[in-house]
Amino acid sequence: MLGFLKNPVVITAEINMNLMALIVMGLISRLWGLSYPRAVVFDEVYYGQFVSLYMKRIFFVDDSGPPFGHMLLALGGYLGGFDGNFLWNRIGAEYSMNVPVWSLRLLPALAGALCVPLAYQILVELQFSHCAALGAALLILLENSLITQSRFMLLESILIFFILLAVLSYLKFYNLQRHSSFSGSWWFWLLLTGVACSCAVGVKYMGLFTYMLLLAVAGLHFWHMIGDQNLSNVSLMCHFLARGLALIIIPVAMYLSFFYVHLTLLYRSGPHDQIMTSAFQASLEGGLARITQGQPLEVAYGSQITLRNVLGKPVQCWLHSHKNTYPIRYENGRGSSHQQQVTCYPFKDVNNWWIVKDPGMQQLVVSNPPRPVRHGHVVQLVHGITTRYLNTHDVAAPLSPHSQEVSCYIDYNISMPAQNLWRVEIVNRESDTDVWKTILSEVRFVHVNTSAVLKASGFIGASLPEWGYRQLEVVGEKLSKGYHQSMVWNVEEHRYGKSQEQKEREVELHSPTQMDISKNLSFMAKFTELQWKILTLKNEDTEHKYSSSALDWITMDTNVAYWLHPTSGAQIHLLGNVVTWTSANVAALVYMCLSLWYLIRRRRKIYDIPEDAWQLWVSAGGICVGGWAVNYLPFFLMEKTLFLYHYLPALTFQILLVPIVLQHLGDHLCRSLLLKSMFSALIVAWFSSVYLVYCTFSPVTYGEPSLSVTELKDLRWKDSWNILIRKQ
């Protein structure tokens, strides 16, 4: 039984030394001197704030994209023992000793280093020679802009890593398709394609471009499979379901999981949760939750409530009134009702409290048992402090003359009777008998007499003049003008009123709310709201000194100064390798011209290259040219501040095209031995120039050594480059 022990257990393995060497060189180029400079570099001032918030478990919203990339950066901080205590207020600020700089920059650097072997593997899987694959990897290795971007706490290198991993995984899966469908390796690479795509989208929405490209390629390949008569209908269906699972269902599930982890980690209230709904804020620890957690759930006649406008733009605000009245005449000569002002006030205040009253009864307290208000019920809203009723009538609003003025009614004994009945309509109801609920219900108030809807109109950017204390205007808007979120309100703070006397009621309104029932949002409700905020929340785009247009990127007519030493001339710039960028542009142009030439000739039944070479040429172009196009052209449609680093994913695909074009020219256009020798010599000279330019710009790629004024001026190869030179 133990005979197998007589012989040693031997394991043999094939090691690609090219690949191992590329991994080592990639790690050296990206990890060397990673902690230098020990100061905030460009967008580290932006991403560092989010890392600190993760460390402190404080909720935030970043409108630039999903949370997965931020979580990876925070993971680096967690592994380094970062406590989140650092003030990210300016570029160039020295890091304090509690900030683990090396750890925070580690994951982007590793991702950038691994892009080098990934480039090699992609060309191998595209069926090009190992020499061409090695050339692609070395071009990625020596690309100054990719090195700079991967050495700091930034997301582009991580995004490019997942993009290249997705492309490589799909190519490996596709190559296995021919002879080992549904094998373990086949499933591994197919599933890894979906995982890498979801990670790319989770880092930045730019990853969606490559994901859509791979879905299109997979769809095209499956379309060709449908025409294969050797495959049965059952087999085709299995292939279709496998691709649907791996390329659609799993990425969607993973994308949701990123938000689940994000929301699980960030459970504390913070400055960013103010833009979220009351229900979302109440689900966070601290902040609004300290006020609202456990308060009565069902709004009843006699309830004391505050009403928050659901839209929350440009600021959150609450329905508000005060003793001041509208002026008899406005500045433009129009008259008003001279009734008590009603506004939307962006701060919590005792004048935000209202009492829900039954029109058929005089009492302003909750009965025992409480009588809940339901969808469709008619109520009166009584201002808690002044006891005047919310009212609207056929008088033009102060800033919106086509809408009705909203006021609290004062009886002047003139021919202007009170019109203070409002019908409660629950917008997000499940049935027409739903009860009006605190925080959870989104309601409209429809005026019974005029059918106008209570609306906060100040969101167009205008606020009332000095007589209205610069507060936001509230109007009655006709339903015929359509639905808008500014017409929707939710109860935020709520208590059951117990005091019938006004003096006692005022004391009650100043007291904290009583807590009875807690409220929790489901994950999907929180995800939907947060996702919508990310997609619709737009920070004010301001012109930046180093912003650029997409046209500037191709010829690298712009640069970005990342860091400047406070005393010496040492500095770091986002600048590419000029030879590589130019070569990539030429390669793309040559590819498109040759492809057009081949297509025209093939139309005439003239075949300049073998069919297998043509298929190889087309498939390589679909990945590389397609990858460049989908990652570059959309920026012409974007209305946002753009920087040179936005071009790096597209550039990476363009760089992969360079050795593909060179191999094609050498194999099919250099017919004679002399031409092949001359072509090889030109490639060696060209690659030497790539390395020379890399070395020339290394001081502004790594930030050292410090250069003199003359040396810095010599690096300004284009007048449009902004190399920083200190005044002597």
XYZ file of C-alpha atoms in Angstrom:
728
model
C 0.000 0.000 0.000
C 2.879 2.361 0.710
C 4.747 1.569 -2.451
C 4.144 5.008 -3.907
C 6.482 6.418 -1.221
C 9.485 4.695 -2.825
C 9.615 7.352 -5.524
C 9.773 11.105 -4.876
C 6.846 13.335 -5.732
C 7.952 15.496 -8.659
C 6.191 18.645 -9.848
C 7.207 20.204 -13.118
C 6.220 23.681 -14.178
C 6.774 25.886 -17.186
C 7.848 29.394 -16.291
C 7.705 32.152 -18.868
C 10.859 34.087 -18.042
C 9.718 36.968 -20.257
C 6.618 37.305 -18.107
C 8.549 37.032 -14.844
C 11.050 39.664 -15.960
C 8.231 42.014 -16.959
C 6.541 41.586 -13.577
C 9.784 42.385 -11.751
C 10.516 45.422 -13.939
C 6.935 46.645 -13.561
C 7.139 46.401 -9.777
C 10.485 48.220 -9.685
C 9.292 51.040 -11.935
C 6.094 51.630 -9.935
C 7.192 50.837 -6.358
C 10.616 52.476 -6.274
C 10.622 55.416 -3.837
C 6.844 55.148 -3.464
C 6.704 57.239 -0.282
C 8.326 60.181 -2.067
C 7.175 62.864 -1.974
C 5.762 62.677 1.533
C 3.225 65.338 0.654
C -0.252 65.552 -0.886
C 0.035 65.119 -4.666
C -2.701 66.616 -6.877
C -5.948 64.576 -6.583
C -4.742 62.843 -3.425
C -6.291 65.884 -1.762
C -9.636 64.699 -3.186
C -9.455 60.939 -2.678
C -7.762 61.260 0.711
C -10.881 62.874 2.166
C -12.898 59.781 1.288
C -10.266 57.472 2.768
C -10.472 59.406 6.039
C -14.258 59.147 6.005
C -14.019 55.366 5.501
C -11.639 55.108 8.437
C -14.149 56.993 10.590
C -17.192 55.163 9.116
C -18.800 58.473 8.086
C -21.220 58.453 5.165
C -20.343 60.411 2.010
C -21.496 60.798 -1.588
C -19.038 61.162 -4.471
C -20.666 62.149 -7.735
C -17.611 61.005 -9.737
C -18.569 57.336 -9.615
C -19.216 54.111 -7.689
C -17.496 53.322 -4.378
C -15.329 50.295 -5.253
C -12.232 52.329 -6.159
C -12.535 54.410 -2.994
C -12.841 51.225 -0.940
C -9.629 49.845 -2.459
C -7.782 53.036 -1.538
C -9.292 52.830 1.955
C -8.107 49.212 2.166
C -4.556 50.456 1.717
C -5.100 52.920 4.552
C -6.605 50.188 6.741
C -3.677 47.835 6.127
C -1.298 50.644 7.037
C -3.135 51.404 10.282
C -4.420 54.820 9.180
C -6.817 56.380 11.695
C -8.260 58.913 9.253
C -6.928 61.923 11.128
C -5.442 64.215 8.509
C -6.711 67.482 7.083
C -6.860 67.108 3.295
C -7.074 70.797 2.527
C -4.329 71.637 0.013
C -1.981 70.102 -2.529
C 1.601 69.994 -1.294
C 0.723 69.733 2.400
C 3.232 67.570 4.271
C 1.815 64.285 5.572
C 1.846 63.846 9.328
C 3.513 60.775 10.832
C 0.185 58.966 11.335
C -0.437 58.822 7.562
C 0.919 55.552 6.037
C 1.897 57.065 2.687
C 3.487 53.895 1.274
C 0.460 51.792 2.186
C -2.038 54.299 0.758
C -0.196 54.368 -2.577
C 0.523 50.627 -2.694
C -2.592 49.258 -4.435
C -2.556 51.793 -7.319
C 1.159 51.079 -7.786
C 0.623 47.304 -7.826
C -2.201 47.706 -10.325
C 0.020 49.846 -12.545
C 2.870 47.326 -12.315
C 0.631 44.400 -13.285
C -0.571 46.257 -16.385
C 2.856 45.492 -17.915
C 2.521 41.661 -17.947
C -1.164 41.980 -18.841
C -0.222 43.856 -22.019
C 2.200 41.060 -22.892
C -0.413 38.369 -22.341
C -3.074 40.187 -24.352
C -0.920 40.238 -27.488
C -0.018 36.591 -27.000
C -3.716 35.705 -26.800
C -4.346 37.790 -29.921
C -1.984 35.299 -31.646
C 0.877 37.747 -32.197
C 4.509 36.851 -31.662
C 6.213 36.935 -28.276
C 8.497 39.613 -29.679
C 5.510 41.869 -30.454
C 4.013 41.070 -27.050
C 7.289 41.951 -25.352
C 7.348 45.244 -27.275
C 3.832 46.146 -26.102
C 4.747 45.388 -22.487
C 7.923 47.476 -22.671
C 6.015 50.409 -24.142
C 3.609 50.256 -21.200
C 6.569 49.888 -18.842
C 8.331 52.989 -20.195
C 5.256 55.213 -20.541
C 5.924 58.121 -18.205
C 2.282 59.170 -17.823
C 1.213 55.678 -16.743
C 4.070 55.537 -14.237
C 3.147 58.898 -12.727
C -0.536 58.062 -12.455
C 0.112 54.708 -10.787
C 2.496 55.966 -8.086
C -0.044 57.994 -6.141
C -3.374 57.529 -4.403
C -5.354 57.810 -7.644
C -7.778 55.501 -9.457
C -6.719 55.461 -13.124
C -4.114 52.694 -12.751
C -6.632 50.492 -10.940
C -9.201 51.173 -13.658
C -6.733 50.303 -16.448
C -5.696 47.125 -14.614
C -9.273 45.823 -14.453
C -9.917 46.864 -18.062
C -6.874 44.940 -19.311
C -7.722 41.984 -17.058
C -11.230 41.875 -18.551
C -9.848 41.936 -22.111
C -7.251 39.246 -21.359
C -9.807 37.023 -19.624
C -12.208 37.238 -22.542
C -9.488 36.456 -25.082
C -8.388 33.402 -23.077
C -11.995 32.286 -22.808
C -12.544 32.775 -26.544
C -9.403 30.829 -27.476
C -10.496 27.941 -25.233
C -13.908 27.992 -26.920
C -12.588 26.155 -29.951
C -11.498 22.957 -28.241
C -12.593 22.860 -24.563
C -16.007 24.442 -24.088
C -17.461 24.207 -20.576
C -14.172 22.991 -19.115
C -12.917 24.307 -15.796
C -10.534 26.745 -17.503
C -13.292 27.886 -19.867
C -15.585 28.710 -16.942
C -12.771 30.369 -14.984
C -11.857 32.826 -17.714
C -15.485 33.540 -18.625
C -16.397 34.270 -15.010
C -13.230 36.318 -14.513
C -14.239 38.440 -17.508
C -17.505 39.376 -15.818
C -15.816 39.963 -12.463
C -13.137 42.208 -14.002
C -15.778 44.170 -15.954
C -17.828 44.796 -12.821
C -14.693 45.867 -10.939
C -13.766 48.278 -13.752
C -17.249 49.837 -13.680
C -17.108 49.864 -9.872
C -13.889 51.894 -9.910
C -15.070 54.507 -12.411
C -17.974 54.692 -14.807
C -15.387 54.973 -17.598
C -15.031 51.205 -17.174
C -18.500 50.906 -18.662
C -17.077 51.761 -22.105
C -14.810 48.697 -22.215
C -17.544 46.547 -20.674
C -19.919 47.501 -23.491
C -17.167 46.804 -26.045
C -16.629 43.285 -24.685
C -20.373 42.660 -24.614
C -20.523 43.681 -28.278
C -17.584 41.399 -29.157
C -19.154 38.523 -27.218
C -22.458 39.135 -28.991
C -20.725 39.084 -32.382
C -18.926 35.855 -31.556
C -22.167 34.248 -30.391
C -23.857 35.386 -33.594
C -21.211 33.463 -35.536
C -21.827 30.439 -33.304
C -25.503 30.462 -34.249
C -24.472 29.805 -37.852
C -22.401 26.764 -36.827
C -24.458 23.736 -37.922
C -22.349 21.448 -35.728
C -23.848 22.966 -32.580
C -27.246 21.747 -31.415
C -29.989 24.034 -30.171
C -29.423 22.798 -26.614
C -25.713 23.534 -26.867
C -26.385 27.032 -28.190
C -28.824 27.693 -25.367
C -26.236 26.548 -22.804
C -23.653 28.864 -24.346
C -26.122 31.742 -24.269
C -27.081 31.158 -20.626
C -23.433 30.815 -19.590
C -22.567 34.140 -21.175
C -25.642 35.800 -19.706
C -24.727 34.546 -16.234
C -21.059 35.531 -16.428
C -21.276 38.780 -18.385
C -24.530 40.279 -17.118
C -25.922 38.686 -13.952
C -22.640 38.366 -12.041
C -21.442 41.907 -12.897
C -24.786 43.345 -11.767
C -24.670 41.322 -8.542
C -21.096 42.422 -7.871
C -21.950 46.041 -8.593
C -24.724 45.840 -5.996
C -22.305 44.202 -3.557
C -19.931 47.184 -3.819
C -22.713 49.455 -2.606
C -23.741 46.961 0.075
C -20.249 46.961 1.559
C -20.026 50.735 1.141
C -23.286 51.335 3.014
C -22.404 48.760 5.661
C -19.086 50.431 6.381
C -20.422 53.995 6.366
C -23.128 53.877 9.004
C -22.447 57.203 10.699
C -24.003 60.533 9.823
C -21.793 63.163 8.234
C -21.836 66.354 6.186
C -22.792 64.623 2.910
C -25.972 62.968 4.159
C -27.788 66.321 4.088
C -28.532 65.837 0.388
C -30.242 62.504 1.062
C -33.893 62.015 1.932
C -35.095 62.112 5.504
C -35.574 58.338 5.469
C -31.966 57.793 4.391
C -30.642 60.241 6.983
C -32.677 58.573 9.707
C -31.020 55.231 8.871
C -27.578 56.622 9.773
C -26.166 56.677 13.268
C -26.238 60.183 14.753
C -27.473 63.300 12.986
C -31.147 63.138 12.079
C -31.444 59.636 13.561
C -30.905 61.045 17.049
C -33.999 63.198 16.533
C -36.292 60.952 14.541
C -35.504 57.389 15.559
C -38.519 55.908 17.219
C -40.913 58.829 16.773
C -44.573 58.015 15.918
C -44.870 56.313 12.557
C -48.453 57.199 11.556
C -49.448 60.838 11.100
C -52.743 61.471 12.878
C -55.094 64.410 13.309
C -53.404 66.595 15.928
C -49.880 65.505 14.944
C -47.145 68.136 15.139
C -44.873 67.767 12.098
C -42.093 69.365 10.082
C -42.346 69.043 6.287
C -39.150 68.671 4.231
C -39.167 69.179 0.478
C -38.134 65.930 -1.207
C -36.119 67.487 -4.036
C -33.441 68.899 -1.758
C -31.844 71.088 -4.448
C -29.949 73.338 -4.324
C -30.356 72.966 -0.544
C -32.689 71.001 1.664
C -35.472 73.113 3.143
C -38.550 72.855 5.320
C -42.016 74.428 5.023
C -41.801 77.525 7.201
C -43.753 80.577 8.274
C -43.188 83.582 10.528
C -45.178 86.589 11.714
C -44.016 88.874 8.905
C -46.440 89.508 6.051
C -45.997 89.956 2.326
C -45.498 93.638 1.393
C -48.647 95.366 0.125
C -46.858 96.070 -3.149
C -43.786 94.429 -4.642
C -40.901 96.279 -6.291
C -42.439 95.774 -9.738
C -45.738 97.392 -8.670
C -47.779 94.176 -8.337
C -49.946 93.872 -5.271
C -50.042 91.030 -2.725
C -52.595 89.720 -0.242
C -50.581 91.145 2.662
C -51.037 87.763 4.350
C -48.439 86.024 6.585
C -45.414 84.804 4.645
C -44.880 81.092 3.934
C -41.423 80.067 2.737
C -39.075 77.123 2.483
C -36.323 77.564 5.078
C -32.985 75.698 4.775
C -32.409 75.374 8.535
C -34.159 73.618 11.394
C -36.293 76.104 13.306
C -39.269 76.112 15.655
C -41.218 77.988 12.962
C -40.996 74.870 10.766
C -43.585 73.060 12.922
C -47.144 72.555 11.690
C -50.180 70.891 13.215
C -52.381 68.534 11.180
C -55.983 69.504 11.913
C -59.278 67.837 11.104
C -61.427 70.507 9.337
C -64.514 69.216 11.131
C -63.098 69.577 14.641
C -61.478 72.369 16.638
C -59.031 70.356 18.732
C -55.308 70.478 17.956
C -54.294 67.395 19.969
C -54.152 63.729 19.082
C -57.163 61.767 20.260
C -56.969 58.464 22.079
C -56.746 56.256 20.125
C -55.116 58.360 17.369
C -57.062 58.823 14.134
C -54.526 58.309 11.303
C -54.589 60.467 8.155
C -54.892 58.452 4.946
C -54.402 59.081 1.248
C -57.158 61.335 -0.046
C -58.086 62.813 3.339
C -58.671 66.577 3.534
C -56.743 68.383 6.269
C -55.852 71.861 7.475
C -52.243 72.711 8.306
C -51.957 75.081 11.270
C -48.675 76.906 11.864
C -47.564 75.841 15.320
C -46.261 79.166 16.671
C -48.681 81.651 15.063
C -51.722 79.257 14.875
C -52.604 80.588 11.414
C -53.816 78.228 8.690
C -51.879 77.371 5.514
C -53.756 79.064 2.687
C -53.576 79.806 -1.030
C -55.780 81.841 -3.358
C -55.920 83.464 -6.759
C -53.189 86.002 -6.026
C -49.887 85.956 -7.925
C -46.853 84.670 -6.042
C -44.072 87.248 -5.401
C -41.380 85.726 -7.684
C -43.536 83.431 -9.821
C -46.473 85.520 -11.100
C -47.938 82.571 -13.031
C -48.295 80.616 -9.774
C -50.477 81.249 -6.722
C -49.257 82.920 -3.578
C -49.145 80.660 -0.496
C -49.668 82.282 2.891
C -50.964 81.791 6.392
C -54.403 83.354 6.471
C -55.069 86.599 8.352
C -58.692 87.763 8.498
C -58.685 91.437 7.511
C -62.515 91.527 7.283
C -62.379 92.089 3.545
C -63.801 90.078 0.654
C -60.996 87.470 0.756
C -62.260 84.404 2.611
C -59.946 81.685 3.913
C -59.165 78.852 1.512
C -57.270 76.481 3.749
C -58.354 72.952 2.855
C -55.686 70.606 1.470
C -56.073 67.078 0.173
C -53.262 64.683 1.124
C -52.013 62.563 -1.818
C -49.404 59.930 -1.011
C -47.240 59.677 -4.139
C -45.466 56.420 -3.230
C -48.558 54.671 -1.916
C -49.217 50.978 -2.407
C -52.997 51.372 -2.203
C -55.560 54.165 -2.019
C -56.100 53.455 1.683
C -52.462 53.929 2.726
C -51.793 55.770 5.986
C -49.603 58.896 5.875
C -46.321 57.806 7.501
C -43.470 59.733 9.032
C -40.374 59.945 6.784
C -41.491 57.042 4.582
C -44.469 58.657 2.811
C -43.891 61.181 0.038
C -46.972 63.390 -0.181
C -48.466 66.180 -2.264
C -50.845 68.756 -0.846
C -53.546 69.596 -3.374
C -55.575 72.727 -2.637
C -59.262 71.787 -2.557
C -60.604 75.125 -3.915
C -58.152 75.738 -6.774
C -56.487 72.303 -7.353
C -53.086 73.982 -6.978
C -50.244 71.874 -5.525
C -48.000 73.124 -2.735
C -44.570 73.580 -4.324
C -41.162 74.941 -3.333
C -40.303 77.091 -6.331
C -37.091 78.629 -5.035
C -35.088 75.823 -6.643
C -34.795 77.784 -9.854
C -32.060 79.657 -7.995
C -34.072 82.691 -6.855
C -34.807 83.605 -3.261
C -37.116 86.188 -1.747
C -35.836 89.763 -1.227
C -34.855 91.219 2.131
C -38.487 91.393 3.268
C -38.572 87.581 2.953
C -35.160 87.126 4.630
C -33.705 85.588 1.442
C -35.677 82.409 2.068
C -36.996 80.238 -0.763
C -40.383 80.901 -2.312
C -43.338 78.530 -1.820
C -46.202 78.665 -4.353
C -49.371 76.927 -5.424
C -48.701 75.314 -8.820
C -51.421 74.103 -11.158
C -51.426 70.338 -11.657
C -51.718 70.869 -15.407
C -48.086 72.020 -15.464
C -46.902 68.496 -14.716
C -45.273 66.608 -11.867
C -42.016 67.700 -10.247
C -40.199 66.585 -7.097
C -40.399 70.108 -5.708
C -44.136 69.416 -5.270
C -43.459 66.462 -2.942
C -42.921 66.653 0.819
C -42.226 64.209 3.607
C -42.705 64.426 7.348
C -39.289 64.526 8.994
C -39.875 65.280 12.675
C -43.133 64.190 14.261
C -44.773 64.104 17.674
C -48.291 63.558 18.908
C -49.564 66.911 20.185
C -50.884 66.839 23.749
C -51.365 70.524 24.617
C -54.559 72.306 23.631
C -53.510 75.660 25.139
C -51.248 77.807 22.935
C -48.705 78.648 25.674
C -48.257 74.999 26.573
C -48.112 74.074 22.895
C -45.253 76.520 22.255
C -43.266 74.892 25.059
C -44.059 71.501 23.528
C -42.867 72.629 20.073
C -39.505 73.662 21.536
C -39.055 70.243 23.199
C -37.398 67.163 21.638
C -39.663 64.721 19.842
C -40.918 61.670 21.701
C -39.610 58.366 20.372
C -41.865 55.365 19.934
C -41.083 53.425 16.737
C -37.840 52.994 14.791
C -37.666 53.017 10.992
C -35.203 51.230 8.717
C -34.697 51.401 4.968
C -34.025 48.264 2.964
C -30.686 47.967 1.176
C -32.334 48.268 -2.251
C -34.122 51.470 -1.205
C -30.845 52.972 0.024
C -28.964 51.751 -3.069
C -31.567 53.214 -5.434
C -31.467 56.589 -3.725
C -27.660 56.713 -3.512
C -27.245 55.591 -7.128
C -29.659 58.268 -8.295
C -27.801 60.915 -6.309
C -24.465 59.836 -7.828
C -25.886 60.043 -11.338
C -27.732 63.336 -10.900
C -25.676 65.248 -8.353
C -23.448 67.674 -10.195
C -20.840 69.784 -8.495
C -20.216 73.171 -9.981
C -17.650 72.599 -12.737
C -15.092 75.361 -12.576
C -12.320 76.052 -15.014
C -9.076 74.546 -13.720
C -5.609 75.755 -14.576
C -4.694 72.314 -15.927
C -8.032 71.325 -17.447
C -7.982 70.512 -21.136
C -10.155 69.418 -24.031
C -10.214 65.962 -25.592
C -8.551 67.347 -28.726
C -5.502 68.386 -26.698
C -4.831 64.833 -25.582
C -3.953 63.148 -28.871
C -0.922 65.360 -29.492
C -0.290 65.879 -25.755
C -0.538 69.642 -26.022
C -1.209 69.812 -22.294
C 0.290 68.574 -19.055
C -0.703 68.568 -15.394
C 1.640 69.749 -12.633
C 1.099 67.286 -9.768
C 3.590 68.485 -7.166
C 6.305 71.077 -6.594
C 8.930 70.894 -3.877
C 8.536 73.882 -1.515
C 12.179 74.961 -1.801
C 13.963 73.170 -4.665
C 13.108 72.716 -8.328
C 11.946 69.120 -7.822
C 8.510 68.583 -9.315
C 6.178 65.926 -10.715
C 4.163 66.308 -13.912
C 1.698 64.137 -15.757
C 3.553 64.017 -19.070
C 3.652 61.165 -21.541
C 6.507 59.704 -23.535
C 6.379 61.858 -26.662
C 7.775 59.129 -28.933
C 5.251 56.584 -27.661
C 2.275 58.949 -28.023
C 3.319 59.934 -31.540
C 3.933 56.312 -32.507
C 0.529 55.314 -31.140
C -1.176 57.979 -33.251
C 0.759 56.916 -36.354
C -0.054 53.244 -35.696
C -3.781 54.032 -35.432
C -3.665 56.030 -38.652
C -1.716 53.290 -40.480
C -4.135 50.650 -39.210
C -7.197 52.529 -40.458
C -5.636 53.345 -43.826
C -4.427 49.785 -44.386
C -7.781 48.375 -43.312
C -9.591 50.614 -45.780
C -7.129 49.623 -48.527
C -7.578 45.916 -47.780
C -11.370 46.251 -47.740
C -11.444 47.985 -51.110
C -9.074 45.410 -52.618
C -11.032 42.505 -51.139
C -14.177 43.979 -52.633
C -12.413 43.634 -55.991
C -11.543 39.994 -55.113
C -7.889 40.893 -54.628
C -6.462 39.329 -51.477
C -3.167 40.926 -50.458
C -2.732 38.870 -47.286
C -3.808 35.338 -46.332
C -7.269 34.880 -44.818
C -5.929 33.915 -41.374
C -3.745 37.059 -41.337
C -6.779 39.143 -42.299
C -8.883 37.658 -39.481
C -6.027 38.300 -37.046
C -5.751 41.895 -38.273
C -9.480 42.512 -37.879
C -9.775 40.927 -34.425
C -6.763 42.862 -33.128
C -8.235 46.084 -34.472
C -11.597 45.354 -32.916
C -9.975 45.156 -29.496
C -7.286 47.848 -29.757
C -8.858 50.428 -32.064
C -12.279 49.699 -30.576
C -10.884 50.059 -27.052
C -9.258 53.361 -27.968
C -12.433 54.696 -29.614
C -14.889 53.771 -26.849
C -12.593 55.166 -24.159
C -11.857 58.407 -26.013
C -14.721 59.574 -28.226
C -17.371 59.820 -25.443
C -15.410 62.682 -23.879
C -16.442 64.921 -26.751
C -20.029 64.612 -25.469
C -19.276 65.184 -21.792
C -19.904 68.489 -20.075
C -17.382 68.207 -17.265
C -13.922 69.435 -16.388
C -11.462 67.191 -18.219
C -7.814 66.431 -17.550
C -5.087 64.618 -19.423
C -5.385 61.538 -17.201
C -8.868 60.869 -18.613
C -7.117 59.815 -21.836
C -4.919 57.119 -20.246
C -7.309 54.141 -20.706
C -7.702 55.005 -24.402
C -3.940 55.541 -24.720
C -3.276 52.084 -23.283
C -5.280 50.429 -26.060
C -3.564 52.602 -28.643
C -0.128 51.569 -27.347
C -1.082 47.901 -27.746
C -1.736 48.615 -31.417
C 1.840 49.794 -32.108
C 3.591 46.363 -32.069
C 0.605 44.839 -33.890
C 1.063 47.248 -36.795
C 4.858 46.820 -36.727
C 4.617 43.020 -36.893
C 2.081 43.237 -39.700
C 4.320 45.568 -41.708
C 7.324 43.333 -41.127
C 5.509 40.120 -42.040
C 3.513 41.264 -45.066
C 5.008 44.424 -46.547
C 8.748 43.840 -46.082
C 9.137 41.105 -48.685
C 12.909 40.968 -49.181
C 15.592 40.107 -46.633
C 17.154 43.553 -47.065
C 13.894 45.291 -46.308
C 13.352 43.106 -43.243
C 16.858 43.925 -41.963
C 16.369 47.642 -42.495
C 12.955 47.491 -40.840
C 14.425 45.679 -37.811
C 17.171 48.293 -37.533
C 14.580 51.072 -37.624
C 12.593 49.366 -34.866
C 15.716 49.131 -32.685
C 16.491 52.834 -33.285
C 12.878 53.775 -32.611
C 12.741 51.789 -29.384
C 16.026 53.324 -28.268
C 14.424 56.753 -28.678
C 11.481 55.605 -26.545
C 13.895 54.634 -23.771
C 15.867 57.861 -24.161
C 12.744 60.018 -23.794
C 11.686 57.953 -20.771
C 15.037 58.659 -19.114
C 14.913 62.344 -20.084
C 11.555 62.915 -18.407
C 12.146 60.584 -15.430
C 13.035 63.508 -13.100
C 9.525 64.959 -13.516
C 7.974 61.471 -13.470
C 9.483 60.422 -10.129
C 10.119 63.894 -8.698
C 13.843 63.416 -8.321
C 16.556 64.402 -8.836
C 15.910 68.109 -8.556
C 16.572 69.964 -11.810
C 18.102 73.365 -12.391
C 16.229 76.176 -14.116
C 18.107 75.491 -17.355
C 17.310 71.784 -17.223
C 13.633 72.507 -16.572
C 13.484 74.880 -19.521
C 15.073 72.195 -21.708
C 12.187 69.854 -20.819
C 9.631 72.282 -22.192
C 9.430 70.665 -25.624
C 6.114 72.354 -26.365
C 5.122 75.929 -25.644
C 1.799 74.711 -24.256
C 3.500 72.697 -21.486
C 3.498 74.394 -18.107
C 6.810 73.429 -16.494
C 7.080 75.208 -13.141
C 10.129 77.443 -12.790
C 10.744 79.400 -9.591
C 11.554 83.063 -9.837
C 15.143 83.730 -8.842
